[in-house]
Short mmCIF file of C-alpha atoms (C1' of nucleotides) in Angstrom, two decimals:
data_model
loop_
_atom_site.label_atom_id
_atom_site.label_comp_id
_atom_site.label_asym_id
_atom_site.label_seq_id
_atom_site.Cartn_x
_atom_site.Cartn_y
_atom_site.Cartn_z
CA MET A 1 44.81 62.89 82.00
CA GLN A 2 46.75 63.97 78.94
CA VAL A 3 49.76 66.24 78.50
CA ILE A 4 48.86 69.40 76.56
CA ALA A 5 50.95 69.39 73.38
CA ARG A 6 52.47 72.68 72.26
CA ALA A 7 50.40 72.61 69.09
CA ARG A 8 47.23 72.53 71.22
CA LEU A 9 48.27 75.32 73.59
CA PRO A 10 47.29 78.76 72.22
CA GLU A 11 50.28 80.92 71.36
CA GLU A 12 48.60 84.31 71.80
CA THR A 13 48.82 85.51 75.42
CA VAL A 14 45.22 86.40 76.28
CA THR A 15 43.83 83.37 74.44
CA GLN A 16 46.25 81.17 76.36
CA ALA A 17 45.28 82.73 79.70
CA ARG A 18 41.62 81.82 79.08
CA PHE A 19 42.48 78.39 77.68
CA LEU A 20 44.45 77.43 80.79
CA LEU A 21 41.42 77.81 83.08
CA GLY A 22 40.17 74.33 83.98
CA ARG A 23 43.42 72.68 82.88
CA LEU A 24 45.85 70.96 85.24
CA VAL A 25 49.29 71.80 86.58
CA VAL A 26 51.03 68.51 87.37
CA ARG A 27 54.14 68.20 89.55
CA ARG A 28 56.22 65.07 90.00
CA LEU A 29 57.69 65.14 93.50
CA PRO A 30 60.01 62.52 95.00
CA GLU A 31 57.10 61.44 97.23
CA GLY A 32 54.63 61.19 94.35
CA LEU A 33 52.32 63.13 92.07
CA ALA A 34 50.64 66.42 93.00
CA ALA A 35 48.21 68.22 90.71
CA GLY A 36 45.77 71.13 90.76
CA ARG A 37 43.14 72.57 88.43
CA ILE A 38 43.80 76.15 87.30
CA VAL A 39 41.03 78.49 88.47
CA GLU A 40 42.75 81.89 88.07
CA THR A 41 45.24 83.35 85.56
CA GLU A 42 46.58 86.74 84.50
CA ALA A 43 47.76 87.68 81.01
CA TYR A 44 50.89 89.82 80.50
CA PRO A 45 50.85 90.37 76.74
CA PRO A 46 53.58 92.05 74.62
CA GLY A 47 53.79 95.79 75.19
CA ASP A 48 52.12 95.64 78.64
CA ALA A 49 53.92 97.91 81.13
CA ALA A 50 53.43 95.39 83.95
CA LEU A 51 55.13 92.62 81.96
CA HIS A 52 58.63 91.79 83.23
CA ALA A 53 59.92 91.58 79.65
CA TRP A 54 58.70 95.09 78.91
CA ARG A 55 62.16 96.64 79.14
CA GLY A 56 63.94 93.76 77.44
CA MET A 57 65.69 90.55 78.44
CA THR A 58 67.53 90.11 81.75
CA ARG A 59 68.92 87.03 83.45
CA ARG A 60 65.72 86.74 85.52
CA ASN A 61 63.12 87.05 82.76
CA ARG A 62 64.87 85.25 79.88
CA SER A 63 62.44 82.29 80.08
CA LEU A 64 59.63 84.60 78.97
CA PHE A 65 61.37 84.76 75.60
CA LEU A 66 61.19 80.99 75.05
CA PRO A 67 58.49 79.69 72.66
CA HIS A 68 55.05 79.39 74.25
CA GLY A 69 54.55 76.60 76.79
CA HIS A 70 57.74 76.97 78.85
CA ALA A 71 57.93 77.79 82.56
CA TYR A 72 59.04 81.22 83.80
CA VAL A 73 59.66 80.97 87.56
CA TYR A 74 60.92 83.95 89.55
CA VAL A 75 61.13 85.22 93.12
CA CYS A 76 58.75 87.99 94.12
CA TYR A 77 59.34 90.26 97.15
CA GLY A 78 62.28 88.04 98.01
CA THR A 79 60.15 85.23 99.40
CA ALA A 80 57.39 84.03 97.05
CA MET A 81 57.90 82.01 93.86
CA MET A 82 55.70 82.79 90.85
CA LEU A 83 54.84 80.32 88.09
CA ASN A 84 54.19 81.66 84.59
CA VAL A 85 53.67 79.98 81.23
CA SER A 86 55.54 81.66 78.39
CA SER A 87 53.41 82.79 75.45
CA GLU A 88 53.91 84.09 71.90
CA PRO A 89 56.62 82.82 69.51
CA GLY A 90 60.24 82.57 70.69
CA GLY A 91 62.02 85.90 71.12
CA VAL A 92 58.89 87.98 71.79
CA GLY A 93 58.78 87.79 75.60
CA ALA A 94 55.32 87.49 77.21
CA GLY A 95 53.50 85.13 79.54
CA VAL A 96 50.59 84.05 81.70
CA LEU A 97 50.78 84.05 85.50
CA ILE A 98 49.09 81.09 87.21
CA ARG A 99 47.43 82.60 90.30
CA ALA A 100 45.40 79.83 91.94
CA LEU A 101 44.70 76.10 91.79
CA ALA A 102 41.99 73.80 93.08
CA PRO A 103 43.94 70.83 94.53
CA VAL A 104 43.09 67.62 92.64
CA GLU A 105 45.71 65.02 93.49
CA GLY A 106 48.42 64.64 96.14
CA VAL A 107 46.60 66.92 98.59
CA ALA A 108 48.57 65.44 101.47
CA LEU A 109 51.84 66.27 99.72
CA MET A 110 50.75 69.86 99.24
CA ALA A 111 49.60 70.15 102.84
CA ALA A 112 52.99 68.88 104.03
CA ARG A 113 54.64 71.76 102.17
CA ARG A 114 52.18 74.33 103.52
CA PRO A 115 52.13 73.71 107.29
CA GLY A 116 49.12 75.20 109.01
CA ALA A 117 47.26 76.10 105.82
CA LYS A 118 43.57 75.28 105.57
CA PRO A 119 42.66 73.00 102.62
CA ARG A 120 41.08 75.92 100.77
CA ASP A 121 44.25 78.01 101.11
CA LEU A 122 46.71 75.33 99.92
CA ALA A 123 47.13 76.81 96.42
CA ARG A 124 45.09 80.03 96.71
CA GLY A 125 47.50 82.70 95.47
CA PRO A 126 50.54 82.51 93.19
CA GLY A 127 53.14 82.20 95.95
CA ARG A 128 51.10 79.64 97.87
CA LEU A 129 50.54 77.54 94.76
CA ALA A 130 54.27 77.40 94.08
CA ALA A 131 55.01 76.46 97.68
CA ALA A 132 52.37 73.73 97.69
CA LEU A 133 53.79 72.12 94.55
CA GLY A 134 57.44 72.57 95.54
CA ILE A 135 58.13 74.85 92.56
CA ASP A 136 61.51 76.60 92.71
CA LEU A 137 64.03 78.28 90.43
CA ALA A 138 65.37 74.90 89.30
CA LEU A 139 62.20 74.55 87.21
CA ASP A 140 62.67 77.90 85.46
CA GLY A 141 62.76 77.40 81.70
CA ILE A 142 61.49 73.82 81.52
CA ASP A 143 59.13 72.67 78.80
CA LEU A 144 55.59 72.40 80.22
CA CYS A 145 54.32 70.56 77.14
CA ARG A 146 56.24 67.36 77.90
CA ASP A 147 55.79 64.88 80.73
CA GLY A 148 58.42 65.72 83.33
CA ALA A 149 58.99 67.33 86.72
CA LEU A 150 56.32 69.95 85.94
CA PHE A 151 53.86 70.06 83.05
CA LEU A 152 50.38 71.03 81.85
CA ALA A 153 47.62 68.47 81.32
CA GLU A 154 43.90 68.23 80.68
CA ASP A 155 41.24 65.69 81.58
CA GLY A 156 38.22 66.91 79.60
CA ALA A 157 36.37 68.30 82.61
CA PRO A 158 34.18 71.32 81.77
CA THR A 159 35.80 74.65 82.64
CA GLY A 160 32.76 76.45 83.98
CA GLU A 161 31.80 80.08 83.52
CA ILE A 162 34.70 82.50 83.06
CA GLY A 163 34.87 85.81 84.91
CA ILE A 164 37.15 88.75 84.05
CA SER A 165 38.71 91.44 86.26
CA THR A 166 41.67 93.77 86.56
CA ARG A 167 44.95 92.21 87.66
CA ILE A 168 46.04 92.03 91.28
CA GLY A 169 49.00 93.71 92.95
CA ILE A 170 50.27 95.79 90.02
CA THR A 171 50.46 99.55 89.49
CA ARG A 172 51.43 99.96 85.83
CA ASP A 173 48.63 99.25 83.32
CA ALA A 174 46.50 98.32 86.34
CA HIS A 175 43.16 99.05 84.67
CA ARG A 176 43.42 96.44 81.92
CA PRO A 177 40.90 93.52 82.20
CA LEU A 178 43.47 90.74 81.90
CA ARG A 179 42.68 88.55 84.92
CA PHE A 180 40.59 85.46 84.20
CA LEU A 181 38.89 83.21 86.72
CA VAL A 182 36.47 80.31 87.09
CA ARG A 183 33.34 81.87 88.56
CA GLY A 184 32.23 80.58 91.92
CA SER A 185 35.38 78.61 92.69
CA PRO A 186 36.21 78.58 96.43
CA PHE A 187 39.91 78.52 95.55
CA LEU A 188 40.21 82.04 94.07
CA SER A 189 42.65 84.59 95.48
CA GLY A 190 42.07 88.32 95.61
CA PRO A 191 39.28 90.50 97.00
CA ARG A 192 35.77 89.14 96.61
CA HIS A 193 34.44 92.08 94.63
CA LEU A 194 36.89 91.22 91.83
CA ASN A 195 35.79 87.60 91.68
CA LEU A 196 32.47 88.12 89.93
"C1'" DT B 1 36.87 90.96 108.97
"C1'" DT B 2 40.15 94.37 107.69
"C1'" DG B 3 44.46 96.76 107.59
"C1'" DA B 4 49.47 97.53 108.53
"C1'" DC B 5 54.01 95.66 108.33
"C1'" DG B 6 58.35 93.04 107.60
"C1'" DA B 7 61.03 89.61 104.92
"C1'" DT B 8 64.18 90.08 101.09
"C1'" DA B 9 65.71 88.69 95.39
"C1'" DT B 10 66.08 91.23 91.42
"C1'" DA B 11 65.98 95.27 88.60
"C1'" DC B 12 66.17 100.01 88.00
"C1'" DT B 13 67.30 105.29 89.35
"C1'" DG C 1 68.37 103.90 97.59
"C1'" DT C 2 63.52 102.64 95.76
"C1'" DA C 3 60.05 99.62 93.70
"C1'" DT C 4 57.82 95.17 93.09
"C1'" DA C 5 52.87 90.16 89.34
"C1'" DT C 6 53.25 88.23 97.85
"C1'" DC C 7 52.37 86.09 102.26
"C1'" DG C 8 52.03 85.26 107.18
"C1'" DT C 9 51.34 87.49 111.45
"C1'" DC C 10 49.44 90.54 114.52
"C1'" DA C 11 46.35 94.13 116.28
"C1'" DA C 12 42.04 96.59 116.26
"C1'" DA C 13 37.22 96.72 115.44
#
DNA sequence: TTGACGATATACT
DNA sequence: GTATATCGTCAAA
């Protein structure tokens, strides 16, 4: 398992969203290591009306304007935390939402943070994934291309076939095919008919 | 299996 | 006051 260096991570938003499929999100918790393989992402490229940075920088979305490979963590609907990877050069403001993980390591640690959840549901959905890995606002803005509390890694495993669909839960620019997924994964969120 | 609903942080009208 | 990149719970079918 190797940390993904910034030079290896694609800068362009859609390219990065596809690249991240099959890669690992690694979290260092006090109790130990927890990691999951990314099976679902959504791209929010520059100019997209559903992108938080669309109307400019605010205190919440400022991490989107960091150079590609930094974490943008925010609270959605007051209760769920969302993990994004910033994309594009510094100052542009764009990112990729991580929507679902296949648990790989530290499954017991994730289960402890998601009481009552079935193994398949541990990190199925952006809010669930963040809860399972103990991701909170303290991690907003950290560099995901360096070994630390939270980072991206790869282990050379084949990604599998990639499927494409419209994004979930948005209204503006809802028709754009910017959701990417690993076909056939049991850990995908969203309605089945979108997971082809 | 599907659909409605409330919780509630942040931004915008 | 209204909208939102969600989730868990509950009820009906």
